């Protein structure tokens, strides 16, 4: 099919997920291609937050811990996220920041392999992941070896005698390339190590099979494709087979076996409950709970199928409309090898994006030359994709980006 606006409309007319667009509060005149940084506002969230603030907190005060079950919210929401990443109940908990969860998961994983001193990670990992890996290594006397994601399997075999953990992201945050989760996990296990996955750019857009693929631990944020909102709490998945031995370095009273006994010595709760730490950010956590509903109703397989169709159409549009204008797609054309975003390289990435935003097309930039476009399947249409690429063509062909106002600092992840 030739990529035209008419072709886009035909695809939209056959889209089984088109009705979900109404469930997001998007500003008029905006084509939002940045769900890989921050998902758009689900329409149900403001009402849910109003109820939490006015009725639960405002009227019930501390009684809401029991009457509205605030106490179990992290476990309840964790199970719902777990279902979206292929995890059976009782293995996922929501709360804390992504950085805290990465630190806890990586240190906990290393402690499950005492005597082994090597952490193997992706050299192209998101910076926070690399910072945390090096911090955990300093504290526990480990060594971090960073290699390209394509070399993780071979590197796991090289370090097999001393390998404790393989720590990688399911999707490359810059290029949108999807890595081989089951294959790399199997390579870690063959070397006697554990596999820890960062699912930030995968959960909610790519079908993850945490249990089926044998993942040991996983961490993810919730403000991207899960739609939890800015700063919404992260989650930790730990396979049930590790629960009894899981020794997490950051512990708090919520993770105690008898939290209200106020005992001076820490006794971890059974199961994934031991991964709770302190009082969670209830407003954000309950906003996230409301945000998950559209994704759950649509189903992750259907979401992934549409995201793949949007990505294929985006690349076809780019090939047809942007030829000769300095754009180079770096995301794989093969849908089985990509997550939920398309990345283009352009020498003037910042001003090109700034000029596009001035015209209502919102993506983001990773320095120095990468333009990223997140394909949120529940709120985007093929017509949006065509119009976005057409806007890029107009910006580049007309030289409008040379006059665009832009500020490279402070761009969110």
mmCIF file of C-alpha atoms in Angstrom:
data_model
loop_
_atom_site.group_PDB
_atom_site.id
_atom_site.type_symbol
_atom_site.label_atom_id
_atom_site.label_comp_id
_atom_site.label_asym_id
_atom_site.label_seq_id
_atom_site.Cartn_x
_atom_site.Cartn_y
_atom_site.Cartn_z
ATOM 1 C CA UNK A 1 0.000 0.000 0.000
ATOM 2 C CA UNK A 2 1.387 3.382 -1.038
ATOM 3 C CA UNK A 3 1.686 5.637 2.063
ATOM 4 C CA UNK A 4 -0.881 8.385 1.486
ATOM 5 C CA UNK A 5 -3.417 10.078 3.724
ATOM 6 C CA UNK A 6 -6.160 8.123 1.966
ATOM 7 C CA UNK A 7 -4.352 4.863 2.688
ATOM 8 C CA UNK A 8 -3.988 5.940 6.317
ATOM 9 C CA UNK A 9 -7.709 6.558 6.584
ATOM 10 C CA UNK A 10 -8.440 3.111 5.166
ATOM 11 C CA UNK A 11 -6.196 1.551 7.784
ATOM 12 C CA UNK A 12 -7.878 3.590 10.513
ATOM 13 C CA UNK A 13 -11.319 2.496 9.363
ATOM 14 C CA UNK A 14 -10.276 -1.126 9.930
ATOM 15 C CA UNK A 15 -8.558 -0.464 13.264
ATOM 16 C CA UNK A 16 -10.172 -2.504 16.089
ATOM 17 C CA UNK A 17 -8.550 -0.252 18.715
ATOM 18 C CA UNK A 18 -9.683 3.088 17.268
ATOM 19 C CA UNK A 19 -12.355 3.504 19.946
ATOM 20 C CA UNK A 20 -9.726 3.747 22.698
ATOM 21 C CA UNK A 21 -8.629 7.181 21.486
ATOM 22 C CA UNK A 22 -11.607 8.634 23.374
ATOM 23 C CA UNK A 23 -10.131 7.376 26.630
ATOM 24 C CA UNK A 24 -7.251 9.849 26.545
ATOM 25 C CA UNK A 25 -7.358 13.579 27.242
ATOM 26 C CA UNK A 26 -5.231 14.885 24.395
ATOM 27 C CA UNK A 27 -5.098 18.606 23.592
ATOM 28 C CA UNK A 28 -6.646 19.555 20.246
ATOM 29 C CA UNK A 29 -4.326 20.014 17.301
ATOM 30 C CA UNK A 30 -1.583 17.835 18.780
ATOM 31 C CA UNK A 31 -0.129 14.632 17.349
ATOM 32 C CA UNK A 32 1.516 13.033 20.351
ATOM 33 C CA UNK A 33 4.418 10.733 19.477
ATOM 34 C CA UNK A 34 6.172 10.749 22.829
ATOM 35 C CA UNK A 35 4.540 7.955 24.841
ATOM 36 C CA UNK A 36 7.995 6.407 25.108
ATOM 37 C CA UNK A 37 8.828 9.329 27.431
ATOM 38 C CA UNK A 38 5.489 10.138 29.053
ATOM 39 C CA UNK A 39 2.177 8.559 28.173
ATOM 40 C CA UNK A 40 -0.804 10.841 27.520
ATOM 41 C CA UNK A 41 -3.320 11.433 30.292
ATOM 42 C CA UNK A 42 -5.938 8.663 30.528
ATOM 43 C CA UNK A 43 -9.326 10.359 30.825
ATOM 44 C CA UNK A 44 -10.237 8.323 33.928
ATOM 45 C CA UNK A 45 -7.283 9.525 36.000
ATOM 46 C CA UNK A 46 -8.491 13.014 37.034
ATOM 47 C CA UNK A 47 -11.714 11.575 38.446
ATOM 48 C CA UNK A 48 -9.830 8.832 40.255
ATOM 49 C CA UNK A 49 -7.442 11.353 41.766
ATOM 50 C CA UNK A 50 -10.320 13.579 42.810
ATOM 51 C CA UNK A 51 -11.908 10.639 44.608
ATOM 52 C CA UNK A 52 -8.640 9.766 46.339
ATOM 53 C CA UNK A 53 -8.075 13.343 47.456
ATOM 54 C CA UNK A 54 -11.615 14.378 48.417
ATOM 55 C CA UNK A 55 -13.305 11.210 49.644
ATOM 56 C CA UNK A 56 -10.573 8.775 50.610
ATOM 57 C CA UNK A 57 -8.011 11.184 52.068
ATOM 58 C CA UNK A 58 -10.299 14.137 52.752
ATOM 59 C CA UNK A 59 -13.150 12.285 54.477
ATOM 60 C CA UNK A 60 -11.725 9.000 55.668
ATOM 61 C CA UNK A 61 -8.245 10.174 56.597
ATOM 62 C CA UNK A 62 -6.218 7.280 58.041
ATOM 63 C CA UNK A 63 -9.260 5.003 57.852
ATOM 64 C CA UNK A 64 -8.622 4.849 54.097
ATOM 65 C CA UNK A 65 -5.676 2.530 54.738
ATOM 66 C CA UNK A 66 -8.252 -0.127 55.570
ATOM 67 C CA UNK A 67 -11.543 1.068 54.090
ATOM 68 C CA UNK A 68 -10.035 1.839 50.682
ATOM 69 C CA UNK A 69 -7.285 -0.779 51.051
ATOM 70 C CA UNK A 70 -4.397 1.615 50.657
ATOM 71 C CA UNK A 71 -2.283 -0.879 52.558
ATOM 72 C CA UNK A 72 -2.341 -3.465 49.769
ATOM 73 C CA UNK A 73 -2.305 -1.004 46.851
ATOM 74 C CA UNK A 74 1.320 -1.731 45.885
ATOM 75 C CA UNK A 75 0.660 -5.461 45.735
ATOM 76 C CA UNK A 76 -2.713 -5.033 44.006
ATOM 77 C CA UNK A 77 -1.316 -2.736 41.314
ATOM 78 C CA UNK A 78 1.766 -4.939 41.079
ATOM 79 C CA UNK A 79 -0.364 -7.930 40.156
ATOM 80 C CA UNK A 80 -2.112 -5.918 37.443
ATOM 81 C CA UNK A 81 1.222 -4.868 35.971
ATOM 82 C CA UNK A 82 2.425 -8.437 36.359
ATOM 83 C CA UNK A 83 -0.408 -9.641 34.148
ATOM 84 C CA UNK A 84 0.787 -7.211 31.457
ATOM 85 C CA UNK A 85 4.345 -8.590 31.555
ATOM 86 C CA UNK A 86 3.412 -12.260 31.634
ATOM 87 C CA UNK A 87 3.767 -12.812 35.369
ATOM 88 C CA UNK A 88 1.462 -14.885 37.542
ATOM 89 C CA UNK A 89 0.077 -13.135 40.649
ATOM 90 C CA UNK A 90 2.244 -12.650 43.699
ATOM 91 C CA UNK A 91 5.502 -11.809 41.900
ATOM 92 C CA UNK A 92 5.275 -8.071 41.185
ATOM 93 C CA UNK A 93 5.023 -5.076 43.497
ATOM 94 C CA UNK A 94 4.621 -1.378 42.631
ATOM 95 C CA UNK A 95 6.179 1.444 44.606
ATOM 96 C CA UNK A 96 9.387 3.494 44.885
ATOM 97 C CA UNK A 97 11.273 5.074 41.986
ATOM 98 C CA UNK A 98 12.847 3.242 39.074
ATOM 99 C CA UNK A 99 16.322 3.962 40.437
ATOM 100 C CA UNK A 100 15.477 2.464 43.841
ATOM 101 C CA UNK A 101 13.975 -0.616 42.229
ATOM 102 C CA UNK A 102 16.992 -1.120 39.953
ATOM 103 C CA UNK A 103 19.385 -0.840 42.883
ATOM 104 C CA UNK A 104 17.380 -3.261 44.990
ATOM 105 C CA UNK A 105 16.890 -5.770 42.178
ATOM 106 C CA UNK A 106 20.506 -5.782 41.047
ATOM 107 C CA UNK A 107 21.959 -6.058 44.540
ATOM 108 C CA UNK A 108 19.394 -8.720 45.422
ATOM 109 C CA UNK A 109 20.228 -10.671 42.277
ATOM 110 C CA UNK A 110 23.972 -10.519 42.979
ATOM 111 C CA UNK A 111 23.396 -11.795 46.520
ATOM 112 C CA UNK A 112 21.594 -14.793 45.061
ATOM 113 C CA UNK A 113 24.874 -15.753 43.386
ATOM 114 C CA UNK A 114 27.447 -15.444 46.198
ATOM 115 C CA UNK A 115 31.049 -15.870 45.201
ATOM 116 C CA UNK A 116 30.474 -14.745 41.623
ATOM 117 C CA UNK A 117 31.926 -11.309 40.967
ATOM 118 C CA UNK A 118 30.881 -10.232 37.450
ATOM 119 C CA UNK A 119 27.882 -8.189 36.363
ATOM 120 C CA UNK A 120 27.431 -8.155 32.607
ATOM 121 C CA UNK A 121 25.464 -5.266 31.160
ATOM 122 C CA UNK A 122 24.616 -3.522 27.897
ATOM 123 C CA UNK A 123 27.057 -0.741 27.046
ATOM 124 C CA UNK A 124 24.133 1.149 25.489
ATOM 125 C CA UNK A 125 21.979 0.890 28.609
ATOM 126 C CA UNK A 126 20.061 3.946 29.831
ATOM 127 C CA UNK A 127 22.482 6.018 31.969
ATOM 128 C CA UNK A 128 20.658 5.389 35.268
ATOM 129 C CA UNK A 129 21.014 1.633 34.761
ATOM 130 C CA UNK A 130 24.758 1.999 34.237
ATOM 131 C CA UNK A 131 25.094 4.303 37.247
ATOM 132 C CA UNK A 132 23.256 1.826 39.457
ATOM 133 C CA UNK A 133 25.248 -1.134 38.155
ATOM 134 C CA UNK A 134 28.505 0.595 38.997
ATOM 135 C CA UNK A 135 27.222 1.693 42.401
ATOM 136 C CA UNK A 136 26.122 -1.830 43.327
ATOM 137 C CA UNK A 137 29.464 -3.142 42.083
ATOM 138 C CA UNK A 138 31.387 -0.741 44.322
ATOM 139 C CA UNK A 139 29.334 -1.696 47.357
ATOM 140 C CA UNK A 140 29.494 -5.468 46.829
ATOM 141 C CA UNK A 141 32.989 -5.749 45.385
ATOM 142 C CA UNK A 142 31.820 -6.725 41.908
ATOM 143 C CA UNK A 143 33.135 -5.925 38.451
ATOM 144 C CA UNK A 144 30.909 -4.529 35.703
ATOM 145 C CA UNK A 145 31.593 -5.573 32.118
ATOM 146 C CA UNK A 146 29.656 -3.565 29.538
ATOM 147 C CA UNK A 147 29.320 -4.855 25.978
ATOM 148 C CA UNK A 148 26.950 -4.087 23.089
ATOM 149 C CA UNK A 149 23.600 -5.840 23.501
ATOM 150 C CA UNK A 150 24.322 -7.947 20.431
ATOM 151 C CA UNK A 151 27.322 -9.444 22.271
ATOM 152 C CA UNK A 152 25.637 -10.294 25.582
ATOM 153 C CA UNK A 153 25.143 -13.981 24.780
ATOM 154 C CA UNK A 154 28.766 -14.510 23.763
ATOM 155 C CA UNK A 155 30.009 -12.465 26.733
ATOM 156 C CA UNK A 156 27.917 -14.552 29.133
ATOM 157 C CA UNK A 157 29.723 -17.636 27.900
ATOM 158 C CA UNK A 158 33.154 -15.971 28.257
ATOM 159 C CA UNK A 159 32.454 -15.000 31.877
ATOM 160 C CA UNK A 160 30.525 -18.119 32.802
ATOM 161 C CA UNK A 161 32.800 -19.137 35.694
ATOM 162 C CA UNK A 162 32.348 -15.855 37.542
ATOM 163 C CA UNK A 163 29.126 -14.380 36.135
ATOM 164 C CA UNK A 164 26.497 -13.375 38.688
ATOM 165 C CA UNK A 165 23.979 -11.265 36.744
ATOM 166 C CA UNK A 166 23.209 -10.279 33.175
ATOM 167 C CA UNK A 167 21.483 -6.886 33.308
ATOM 168 C CA UNK A 168 19.972 -5.482 30.109
ATOM 169 C CA UNK A 169 17.075 -3.473 28.736
ATOM 170 C CA UNK A 170 14.432 -5.236 26.689
ATOM 171 C CA UNK A 171 14.272 -2.322 24.233
ATOM 172 C CA UNK A 172 17.078 0.087 23.356
ATOM 173 C CA UNK A 173 15.875 3.495 24.538
ATOM 174 C CA UNK A 174 17.628 5.300 21.681
ATOM 175 C CA UNK A 175 16.899 3.131 18.654
ATOM 176 C CA UNK A 176 13.773 1.245 19.696
ATOM 177 C CA UNK A 177 15.393 -2.103 18.863
ATOM 178 C CA UNK A 178 13.927 -5.074 20.729
ATOM 179 C CA UNK A 179 16.505 -7.501 22.091
ATOM 180 C CA UNK A 180 16.213 -11.271 22.424
ATOM 181 C CA UNK A 181 14.775 -11.602 25.944
ATOM 182 C CA UNK A 182 14.395 -15.401 26.012
ATOM 183 C CA UNK A 183 17.715 -16.022 24.262
ATOM 184 C CA UNK A 184 19.779 -13.749 26.503
ATOM 185 C CA UNK A 185 17.984 -15.055 29.594
ATOM 186 C CA UNK A 186 18.797 -18.620 28.560
ATOM 187 C CA UNK A 187 22.449 -17.666 28.005
ATOM 188 C CA UNK A 188 22.611 -16.196 31.513
ATOM 189 C CA UNK A 189 21.161 -19.374 32.990
ATOM 190 C CA UNK A 190 23.532 -21.590 31.020
ATOM 191 C CA UNK A 191 26.395 -19.630 32.604
ATOM 192 C CA UNK A 192 24.908 -20.144 36.073
ATOM 193 C CA UNK A 193 23.866 -16.484 36.356
ATOM 194 C CA UNK A 194 20.585 -14.622 36.766
ATOM 195 C CA UNK A 195 18.872 -12.371 34.211
ATOM 196 C CA UNK A 196 17.633 -8.937 35.296
ATOM 197 C CA UNK A 197 15.646 -6.977 32.721
ATOM 198 C CA UNK A 198 14.781 -3.294 32.480
ATOM 199 C CA UNK A 199 11.284 -3.230 30.953
ATOM 200 C CA UNK A 200 10.793 0.557 30.915
ATOM 201 C CA UNK A 201 10.460 0.738 27.126
ATOM 202 C CA UNK A 202 8.762 -2.635 26.726
ATOM 203 C CA UNK A 203 5.949 -2.984 29.254
ATOM 204 C CA UNK A 204 2.633 -1.846 27.816
ATOM 205 C CA UNK A 205 3.685 -2.067 24.178
ATOM 206 C CA UNK A 206 5.602 -5.345 23.744
ATOM 207 C CA UNK A 207 4.350 -8.741 24.948
ATOM 208 C CA UNK A 208 6.794 -9.715 27.690
ATOM 209 C CA UNK A 209 6.600 -13.328 28.937
ATOM 210 C CA UNK A 210 8.334 -13.007 32.293
ATOM 211 C CA UNK A 211 7.369 -16.416 33.631
ATOM 212 C CA UNK A 212 7.509 -18.329 30.361
ATOM 213 C CA UNK A 213 10.914 -16.900 29.410
ATOM 214 C CA UNK A 214 12.424 -17.676 32.809
ATOM 215 C CA UNK A 215 13.218 -14.073 33.727
ATOM 216 C CA UNK A 216 14.622 -13.897 37.253
ATOM 217 C CA UNK A 217 13.982 -10.247 38.080
ATOM 218 C CA UNK A 218 12.671 -7.240 36.173
ATOM 219 C CA UNK A 219 12.148 -3.562 36.847
ATOM 220 C CA UNK A 220 10.170 -0.957 34.953
ATOM 221 C CA UNK A 221 8.821 2.550 35.199
ATOM 222 C CA UNK A 222 5.099 3.178 34.710
ATOM 223 C CA UNK A 223 4.881 6.656 33.198
ATOM 224 C CA UNK A 224 5.563 5.633 29.609
ATOM 225 C CA UNK A 225 3.288 3.115 27.874
ATOM 226 C CA UNK A 226 1.519 2.217 31.146
ATOM 227 C CA UNK A 227 0.253 5.809 31.412
ATOM 228 C CA UNK A 228 0.774 6.349 35.149
ATOM 229 C CA UNK A 229 1.772 9.989 34.823
ATOM 230 C CA UNK A 230 4.942 11.965 35.635
ATOM 231 C CA UNK A 231 6.857 10.407 38.497
ATOM 232 C CA UNK A 232 4.495 7.459 38.877
ATOM 233 C CA UNK A 233 6.028 4.600 40.893
ATOM 234 C CA UNK A 234 8.078 1.832 39.357
ATOM 235 C CA UNK A 235 7.638 -1.885 39.878
ATOM 236 C CA UNK A 236 9.782 -4.904 40.712
ATOM 237 C CA UNK A 237 9.150 -8.423 39.445
ATOM 238 C CA UNK A 238 10.900 -11.332 41.144
ATOM 239 C CA UNK A 239 10.196 -14.901 40.075
ATOM 240 C CA UNK A 240 8.568 -16.899 42.878
ATOM 241 C CA UNK A 241 11.396 -19.435 42.888
ATOM 242 C CA UNK A 242 13.713 -16.758 44.325
ATOM 243 C CA UNK A 243 11.460 -15.304 47.017
ATOM 244 C CA UNK A 244 12.657 -17.301 49.999
ATOM 245 C CA UNK A 245 16.330 -16.479 49.368
ATOM 246 C CA UNK A 246 15.864 -12.915 48.086
ATOM 247 C CA UNK A 247 17.917 -10.604 50.312
ATOM 248 C CA UNK A 248 17.185 -7.026 49.266
ATOM 249 C CA UNK A 249 19.500 -4.285 50.550
ATOM 250 C CA UNK A 250 16.831 -1.588 50.967
ATOM 251 C CA UNK A 251 14.323 -2.724 53.554
ATOM 252 C CA UNK A 252 11.496 -0.960 55.345
ATOM 253 C CA UNK A 253 8.609 -1.566 57.660
ATOM 254 C CA UNK A 254 6.108 -2.204 54.848
ATOM 255 C CA UNK A 255 8.193 -5.231 53.843
ATOM 256 C CA UNK A 256 8.341 -6.657 57.361
ATOM 257 C CA UNK A 257 6.544 -9.895 58.158
ATOM 258 C CA UNK A 258 4.800 -8.115 61.077
ATOM 259 C CA UNK A 259 4.881 -4.429 60.165
ATOM 260 C CA UNK A 260 2.737 -3.186 63.023
ATOM 261 C CA UNK A 261 4.718 -5.034 65.680
ATOM 262 C CA UNK A 262 7.406 -2.343 65.232
ATOM 263 C CA UNK A 263 10.182 -4.832 65.935
ATOM 264 C CA UNK A 264 13.781 -3.544 65.893
ATOM 265 C CA UNK A 265 15.047 -6.484 63.824
ATOM 266 C CA UNK A 266 13.993 -6.942 60.196
ATOM 267 C CA UNK A 267 12.125 -10.135 59.374
ATOM 268 C CA UNK A 268 11.163 -10.146 55.676
ATOM 269 C CA UNK A 269 7.561 -10.776 54.710
ATOM 270 C CA UNK A 270 6.875 -13.942 52.742
ATOM 271 C CA UNK A 271 6.732 -13.733 48.962
ATOM 272 C CA UNK A 272 6.999 -10.544 46.961
ATOM 273 C CA UNK A 273 5.762 -8.564 49.966
ATOM 274 C CA UNK A 274 9.364 -8.392 51.169
ATOM 275 C CA UNK A 275 10.110 -6.095 48.210
ATOM 276 C CA UNK A 276 7.964 -3.359 49.729
ATOM 277 C CA UNK A 277 10.008 -0.706 51.504
ATOM 278 C CA UNK A 278 8.327 2.366 52.937
ATOM 279 C CA UNK A 279 5.013 4.162 52.630
ATOM 280 C CA UNK A 280 4.321 4.379 48.883
ATOM 281 C CA UNK A 281 3.319 7.564 47.008
ATOM 282 C CA UNK A 282 -0.405 6.830 47.241
ATOM 283 C CA UNK A 283 -1.658 9.614 44.970
ATOM 284 C CA UNK A 284 0.623 8.491 42.133
ATOM 285 C CA UNK A 285 0.053 4.822 42.841
ATOM 286 C CA UNK A 286 -3.736 5.118 42.707
ATOM 287 C CA UNK A 287 -3.561 7.313 39.589
ATOM 288 C CA UNK A 288 -1.556 4.516 38.002
ATOM 289 C CA UNK A 289 -4.185 1.989 39.043
ATOM 290 C CA UNK A 290 -6.842 3.949 37.158
ATOM 291 C CA UNK A 291 -4.546 4.439 34.154
ATOM 292 C CA UNK A 292 -4.065 0.720 33.521
ATOM 293 C CA UNK A 293 -7.687 0.003 32.628
ATOM 294 C CA UNK A 294 -7.667 0.877 28.880
ATOM 295 C CA UNK A 295 -4.534 -1.170 28.271
ATOM 296 C CA UNK A 296 -5.987 -4.140 30.144
ATOM 297 C CA UNK A 297 -9.206 -4.033 28.142
ATOM 298 C CA UNK A 298 -7.418 -3.725 24.822
ATOM 299 C CA UNK A 299 -4.963 -6.522 25.593
ATOM 300 C CA UNK A 300 -1.207 -6.327 25.178
ATOM 301 C CA UNK A 301 -1.143 -8.548 22.088
ATOM 302 C CA UNK A 302 -3.627 -6.316 20.255
ATOM 303 C CA UNK A 303 -1.723 -3.214 21.357
ATOM 304 C CA UNK A 304 1.534 -4.661 20.104
ATOM 305 C CA UNK A 305 -0.023 -5.658 16.785
ATOM 306 C CA UNK A 306 -1.277 -2.122 16.181
ATOM 307 C CA UNK A 307 1.975 -0.544 17.341
ATOM 308 C CA UNK A 308 3.771 -2.750 14.819
ATOM 309 C CA UNK A 309 1.385 -1.658 12.057
ATOM 310 C CA UNK A 310 1.908 1.994 12.990
ATOM 311 C CA UNK A 311 5.673 1.492 12.941
ATOM 312 C CA UNK A 312 5.632 -0.183 9.557
ATOM 313 C CA UNK A 313 3.458 2.609 8.171
ATOM 314 C CA UNK A 314 5.711 5.274 9.728
ATOM 315 C CA UNK A 315 8.792 3.776 8.086
ATOM 316 C CA UNK A 316 6.989 3.506 4.735
ATOM 317 C CA UNK A 317 6.003 7.168 5.004
ATOM 318 C CA UNK A 318 9.554 8.125 5.925
ATOM 319 C CA UNK A 319 10.976 6.221 2.960
ATOM 320 C CA UNK A 320 8.505 7.887 0.593
ATOM 321 C CA UNK A 321 8.342 11.427 1.979
ATOM 322 C CA UNK A 322 11.719 12.121 3.582
ATOM 323 C CA UNK A 323 14.058 10.808 0.906
ATOM 324 C CA UNK A 324 16.914 13.226 0.257
ATOM 325 C CA UNK A 325 16.140 15.415 3.287
ATOM 326 C CA UNK A 326 18.818 14.117 5.622
ATOM 327 C CA UNK A 327 16.755 11.594 7.592
ATOM 328 C CA UNK A 328 17.985 8.048 8.183
ATOM 329 C CA UNK A 329 15.809 5.456 9.947
ATOM 330 C CA UNK A 330 17.857 3.481 12.483
ATOM 331 C CA UNK A 331 15.034 1.395 13.951
ATOM 332 C CA UNK A 332 14.792 -2.055 12.326
ATOM 333 C CA UNK A 333 12.170 -2.371 9.600
ATOM 334 C CA UNK A 334 11.454 -5.909 10.799
ATOM 335 C CA UNK A 335 8.545 -5.553 13.302
ATOM 336 C CA UNK A 336 9.781 -8.535 15.310
ATOM 337 C CA UNK A 337 12.961 -6.614 16.112
ATOM 338 C CA UNK A 338 11.512 -3.370 17.378
ATOM 339 C CA UNK A 339 9.623 -2.091 20.387
ATOM 340 C CA UNK A 340 7.132 0.754 20.363
ATOM 341 C CA UNK A 341 9.128 3.568 18.809
ATOM 342 C CA UNK A 342 10.718 4.678 15.567
ATOM 343 C CA UNK A 343 13.984 6.588 15.594
ATOM 344 C CA UNK A 344 15.344 8.717 12.770
ATOM 345 C CA UNK A 345 18.793 10.244 12.556
ATOM 346 C CA UNK A 346 19.174 13.831 11.378
ATOM 347 C CA UNK A 347 22.159 16.153 11.758
ATOM 348 C CA UNK A 348 19.868 18.971 12.968
ATOM 349 C CA UNK A 349 17.744 16.855 15.278
ATOM 350 C CA UNK A 350 17.075 19.491 17.941
ATOM 351 C CA UNK A 351 15.877 22.300 15.656
ATOM 352 C CA UNK A 352 13.933 19.858 13.470
ATOM 353 C CA UNK A 353 12.048 18.607 16.520
ATOM 354 C CA UNK A 354 11.538 22.123 17.833
ATOM 355 C CA UNK A 355 10.018 23.210 14.511
ATOM 356 C CA UNK A 356 7.813 20.110 14.464
ATOM 357 C CA UNK A 357 6.568 20.811 17.986
ATOM 358 C CA UNK A 358 5.646 24.334 16.926
ATOM 359 C CA UNK A 359 3.373 22.654 14.376
ATOM 360 C CA UNK A 360 1.823 20.310 16.934
ATOM 361 C CA UNK A 361 3.882 17.158 16.309
ATOM 362 C CA UNK A 362 5.517 16.116 19.577
ATOM 363 C CA UNK A 363 8.375 13.635 19.707
ATOM 364 C CA UNK A 364 11.729 13.989 21.414
ATOM 365 C CA UNK A 365 15.475 13.989 20.820
ATOM 366 C CA UNK A 366 18.400 11.972 22.103
ATOM 367 C CA UNK A 367 21.713 13.706 21.504
ATOM 368 C CA UNK A 368 23.268 14.367 19.265
ATOM 369 C CA UNK A 369 21.219 13.337 16.217
ATOM 370 C CA UNK A 370 18.341 11.031 17.142
ATOM 371 C CA UNK A 371 14.653 11.919 16.724
ATOM 372 C CA UNK A 372 12.426 9.500 18.658
ATOM 373 C CA UNK A 373 8.748 8.871 17.980
ATOM 374 C CA UNK A 374 6.782 6.714 20.406
ATOM 375 C CA UNK A 375 3.809 4.857 18.952
ATOM 376 C CA UNK A 376 1.125 4.693 21.618
ATOM 377 C CA UNK A 377 -1.338 2.373 19.939
ATOM 378 C CA UNK A 378 -4.394 3.344 21.988
ATOM 379 C CA UNK A 379 -4.320 7.056 21.175
ATOM 380 C CA UNK A 380 -2.623 7.228 17.764
ATOM 381 C CA UNK A 381 -4.016 6.679 14.297
ATOM 382 C CA UNK A 382 -2.357 5.955 10.976
ATOM 383 C CA UNK A 383 -3.535 9.375 9.845
ATOM 384 C CA UNK A 384 -1.638 10.906 12.768
ATOM 385 C CA UNK A 385 1.471 9.073 11.619
ATOM 386 C CA UNK A 386 1.112 10.249 8.022
ATOM 387 C CA UNK A 387 0.538 13.849 9.099
ATOM 388 C CA UNK A 388 3.521 13.715 11.462
ATOM 389 C CA UNK A 389 5.883 12.522 8.730
ATOM 390 C CA UNK A 390 4.410 15.067 6.320
ATOM 391 C CA UNK A 391 5.189 17.744 8.923
ATOM 392 C CA UNK A 392 8.783 16.544 9.129
ATOM 393 C CA UNK A 393 8.993 16.790 5.334
ATOM 394 C CA UNK A 394 7.675 20.341 5.359
ATOM 395 C CA UNK A 395 10.025 21.374 8.167
ATOM 396 C CA UNK A 396 13.091 19.905 6.489
ATOM 397 C CA UNK A 397 12.305 20.799 2.889
ATOM 398 C CA UNK A 398 11.388 24.370 3.689
ATOM 399 C CA UNK A 399 14.271 24.956 6.063
ATOM 400 C CA UNK A 400 11.868 26.008 8.837
ATOM 401 C CA UNK A 401 14.002 24.272 11.449
ATOM 402 C CA UNK A 402 16.734 26.883 10.956
ATOM 403 C CA UNK A 403 14.483 29.459 12.622
ATOM 404 C CA UNK A 404 13.047 27.161 15.286
ATOM 405 C CA UNK A 405 13.412 27.989 18.950
ATOM 406 C CA UNK A 406 14.887 25.101 20.856
ATOM 407 C CA UNK A 407 16.616 24.328 24.114
ATOM 408 C CA UNK A 408 18.604 21.091 24.276
ATOM 409 C CA UNK A 409 18.770 21.067 28.072
ATOM 410 C CA UNK A 410 16.137 19.568 30.323
ATOM 411 C CA UNK A 411 14.619 17.146 27.815
ATOM 412 C CA UNK A 412 12.782 14.393 29.718
ATOM 413 C CA UNK A 413 13.421 10.680 29.274
#
